[in-house]
Amino acid sequence: MDAFVYLRTGPGKIEDVVIALRGRHGIRHSVAVVGQWDVMVAVEAADFESIARTVLRRIQSIDGVSQTYTAPVVPLDVLGIYAGGPGMPSAPMHRVGPACYVHIKAAAGAVPGVVQGLAKLEEVSGLAVMAGDYDVLAEVPLPWEQAAPVVLRAERFSEIGLV
């Protein structure tokens, strides 16, 4: 099972927190982000109880972490989508390097179509369906300066019914 954990940190603590997360059991990758949260963490474990333990024992215990929010990943097969299917990107944060993470809210019942549409875009390297505030997390493997035109180009997203 996978989840994304979003962290708020104290002033000046973002870099320290990201460094402290490296190599901790159950944590696949962490990255500083801009927006409502300061750090995004990809967590993996056998079940949700183990993810909760990772959050409580290995993330919230880090000096500088002031708040967390956990969004469990919904397996694609629950939506009738074969995760290893042709052209289906892997989950976000499996690769190292610059990336822009796009959080998407979809209309009721539209998530499978959104995921399949995003999977067709060559600019998208990772996809996950999440429970929580957002429905889909898409990874564009470029720094923001290069990803912004891709993300903000409405016609690309209108092709898959996002606008």
Short mmCIF file of C-alpha atoms in Angstrom, two decimals:
data_model
loop_
_atom_site.label_atom_id
_atom_site.label_comp_id
_atom_site.label_asym_id
_atom_site.label_seq_id
_atom_site.Cartn_x
_atom_site.Cartn_y
_atom_site.Cartn_z
CA MET A 1 0.00 0.00 0.00
CA ASP A 2 1.13 3.54 -0.74
CA ALA A 3 0.24 6.97 0.60
CA PHE A 4 1.38 10.53 0.18
CA VAL A 5 2.02 12.46 3.37
CA TYR A 6 2.07 16.24 3.32
CA LEU A 7 4.04 18.11 5.98
CA ARG A 8 4.14 21.60 7.38
CA THR A 9 7.40 22.57 9.00
CA GLY A 10 8.60 25.32 11.27
CA PRO A 11 10.37 28.34 9.76
CA GLY A 12 13.72 27.39 8.25
CA LYS A 13 13.18 23.65 8.79
CA ILE A 14 12.17 22.41 5.32
CA GLU A 15 15.64 21.32 4.23
CA ASP A 16 16.41 19.73 7.62
CA VAL A 17 13.16 17.73 7.48
CA VAL A 18 13.76 16.49 3.91
CA ILE A 19 17.27 15.39 4.87
CA ALA A 20 16.02 13.68 8.06
CA LEU A 21 13.50 11.67 6.01
CA ARG A 22 16.17 10.11 3.78
CA GLY A 23 16.75 6.44 4.39
CA ARG A 24 13.95 6.04 6.94
CA HIS A 25 12.12 2.73 6.72
CA GLY A 26 8.90 2.96 4.69
CA ILE A 27 9.74 6.29 3.08
CA ARG A 28 10.30 6.04 -0.67
CA HIS A 29 11.03 9.69 -1.42
CA SER A 30 10.50 13.17 -0.05
CA VAL A 31 10.64 16.55 -1.70
CA ALA A 32 10.18 20.19 -0.72
CA VAL A 33 7.13 21.69 -2.43
CA VAL A 34 5.58 25.11 -2.84
CA GLY A 35 1.99 25.75 -1.81
CA GLN A 36 -0.22 24.77 1.10
CA TRP A 37 2.35 22.23 2.35
CA ASP A 38 6.15 22.40 2.70
CA VAL A 39 7.16 18.77 2.06
CA MET A 40 5.55 15.87 0.20
CA VAL A 41 6.53 12.32 1.17
CA ALA A 42 5.83 9.04 -0.65
CA VAL A 43 5.28 6.29 1.93
CA GLU A 44 4.93 2.55 1.30
CA ALA A 45 4.00 -0.27 3.65
CA ALA A 46 2.13 -3.57 3.78
CA ASP A 47 -1.13 -2.00 4.99
CA PHE A 48 -2.67 1.24 6.19
CA GLU A 49 -1.90 0.46 9.84
CA SER A 50 1.80 0.26 8.94
CA ILE A 51 1.56 3.54 7.05
CA ALA A 52 0.00 5.12 10.13
CA ARG A 53 2.89 3.80 12.26
CA THR A 54 5.39 5.26 9.78
CA VAL A 55 3.68 8.64 9.96
CA LEU A 56 3.49 8.62 13.76
CA ARG A 57 6.92 7.16 14.54
CA ARG A 58 9.14 8.11 11.62
CA ILE A 59 7.71 11.38 10.31
CA GLN A 60 5.94 13.24 13.11
CA SER A 61 8.89 12.58 15.43
CA ILE A 62 11.25 14.64 13.25
CA ASP A 63 12.23 17.98 14.75
CA GLY A 64 10.59 20.72 12.71
CA VAL A 65 7.49 18.80 11.56
CA SER A 66 4.46 20.70 12.87
CA GLN A 67 1.55 19.11 10.97
CA THR A 68 0.89 16.14 8.68
CA TYR A 69 -1.87 15.10 6.30
CA THR A 70 -2.01 11.56 4.88
CA ALA A 71 -3.67 10.73 1.54
CA PRO A 72 -3.85 6.97 0.89
CA VAL A 73 -3.34 5.82 -2.69
CA VAL A 74 -6.30 3.98 -4.19
CA PRO A 75 -5.16 0.95 -6.22
CA LEU A 76 -6.00 1.47 -9.90
CA ASP A 77 -7.60 -1.97 -10.17
CA VAL A 78 -10.35 -0.72 -7.82
CA LEU A 79 -11.27 1.61 -10.71
CA GLY A 80 -11.03 -1.16 -13.31
CA ILE A 81 -7.67 0.11 -14.62
CA TYR A 82 -4.75 -2.27 -14.99
CA ALA A 83 -1.78 -0.44 -13.41
CA GLY A 84 0.81 -2.22 -15.50
CA GLY A 85 -1.09 -1.70 -18.73
CA PRO A 86 0.52 -0.39 -21.88
CA GLY A 87 1.33 3.30 -21.62
CA MET A 88 0.30 3.52 -17.95
CA PRO A 89 2.86 5.61 -16.05
CA SER A 90 4.24 4.40 -12.74
CA ALA A 91 3.26 5.99 -9.45
CA PRO A 92 4.67 9.48 -8.78
CA MET A 93 7.92 9.87 -6.86
CA HIS A 94 9.47 6.61 -8.08
CA ARG A 95 12.15 8.47 -9.97
CA VAL A 96 14.76 10.91 -8.75
CA GLY A 97 15.14 14.31 -10.34
CA PRO A 98 13.18 17.48 -10.84
CA ALA A 99 9.43 17.16 -11.12
CA CYS A 100 6.25 19.16 -10.89
CA TYR A 101 3.40 17.48 -9.00
CA VAL A 102 -0.11 18.39 -10.17
CA HIS A 103 -3.06 17.74 -7.86
CA ILE A 104 -6.38 17.29 -9.66
CA LYS A 105 -9.98 17.26 -8.45
CA ALA A 106 -12.25 15.32 -10.77
CA ALA A 107 -16.01 15.32 -11.14
CA ALA A 108 -17.90 12.46 -9.49
CA GLY A 109 -17.36 9.27 -11.49
CA ALA A 110 -14.76 10.88 -13.78
CA VAL A 111 -11.57 9.61 -12.13
CA PRO A 112 -11.05 6.52 -14.37
CA GLY A 113 -11.37 8.63 -17.52
CA VAL A 114 -9.08 11.32 -16.13
CA VAL A 115 -6.42 8.73 -15.25
CA GLN A 116 -6.65 7.06 -18.65
CA GLY A 117 -6.51 10.45 -20.40
CA LEU A 118 -3.50 11.62 -18.39
CA ALA A 119 -1.74 8.31 -19.10
CA LYS A 120 -1.84 9.20 -22.81
CA LEU A 121 0.04 12.48 -22.30
CA GLU A 122 3.74 11.97 -22.96
CA GLU A 123 4.54 14.74 -20.45
CA VAL A 124 3.10 12.71 -17.54
CA SER A 125 5.57 10.27 -15.99
CA GLY A 126 3.61 9.24 -12.90
CA LEU A 127 -0.02 8.93 -11.80
CA ALA A 128 -1.80 8.04 -8.58
CA VAL A 129 -5.43 8.08 -7.47
CA MET A 130 -5.73 9.31 -3.90
CA ALA A 131 -8.34 9.45 -1.18
CA GLY A 132 -8.62 12.89 0.37
CA ASP A 133 -8.68 16.47 -0.83
CA TYR A 134 -7.57 15.62 -4.37
CA ASP A 135 -8.45 12.71 -6.60
CA VAL A 136 -5.40 12.36 -8.83
CA LEU A 137 -1.71 13.20 -8.51
CA ALA A 138 0.16 13.58 -11.80
CA GLU A 139 3.92 13.92 -12.10
CA VAL A 140 5.52 15.98 -14.87
CA PRO A 141 9.28 15.21 -14.81
CA LEU A 142 10.50 18.76 -15.36
CA PRO A 143 11.42 21.66 -13.09
CA TRP A 144 8.56 24.17 -12.65
CA GLU A 145 10.02 26.62 -15.17
CA GLN A 146 9.74 23.98 -17.90
CA ALA A 147 6.65 22.21 -16.53
CA ALA A 148 4.53 25.36 -16.19
CA PRO A 149 3.70 25.63 -19.90
CA VAL A 150 2.72 21.94 -19.93
CA VAL A 151 0.60 22.19 -16.79
CA LEU A 152 -1.00 25.50 -17.69
CA ARG A 153 -1.65 24.69 -21.35
CA ALA A 154 -5.43 24.26 -21.13
CA GLU A 155 -5.86 22.57 -24.49
CA ARG A 156 -3.78 19.54 -23.35
CA PHE A 157 -6.04 19.04 -20.36
CA SER A 158 -9.23 19.77 -22.29
CA GLU A 159 -8.38 16.74 -24.43
CA ILE A 160 -9.05 14.58 -21.39
CA GLY A 161 -11.97 16.54 -19.98
CA LEU A 162 -10.23 18.44 -17.17
CA VAL A 163 -11.34 21.90 -18.34
#
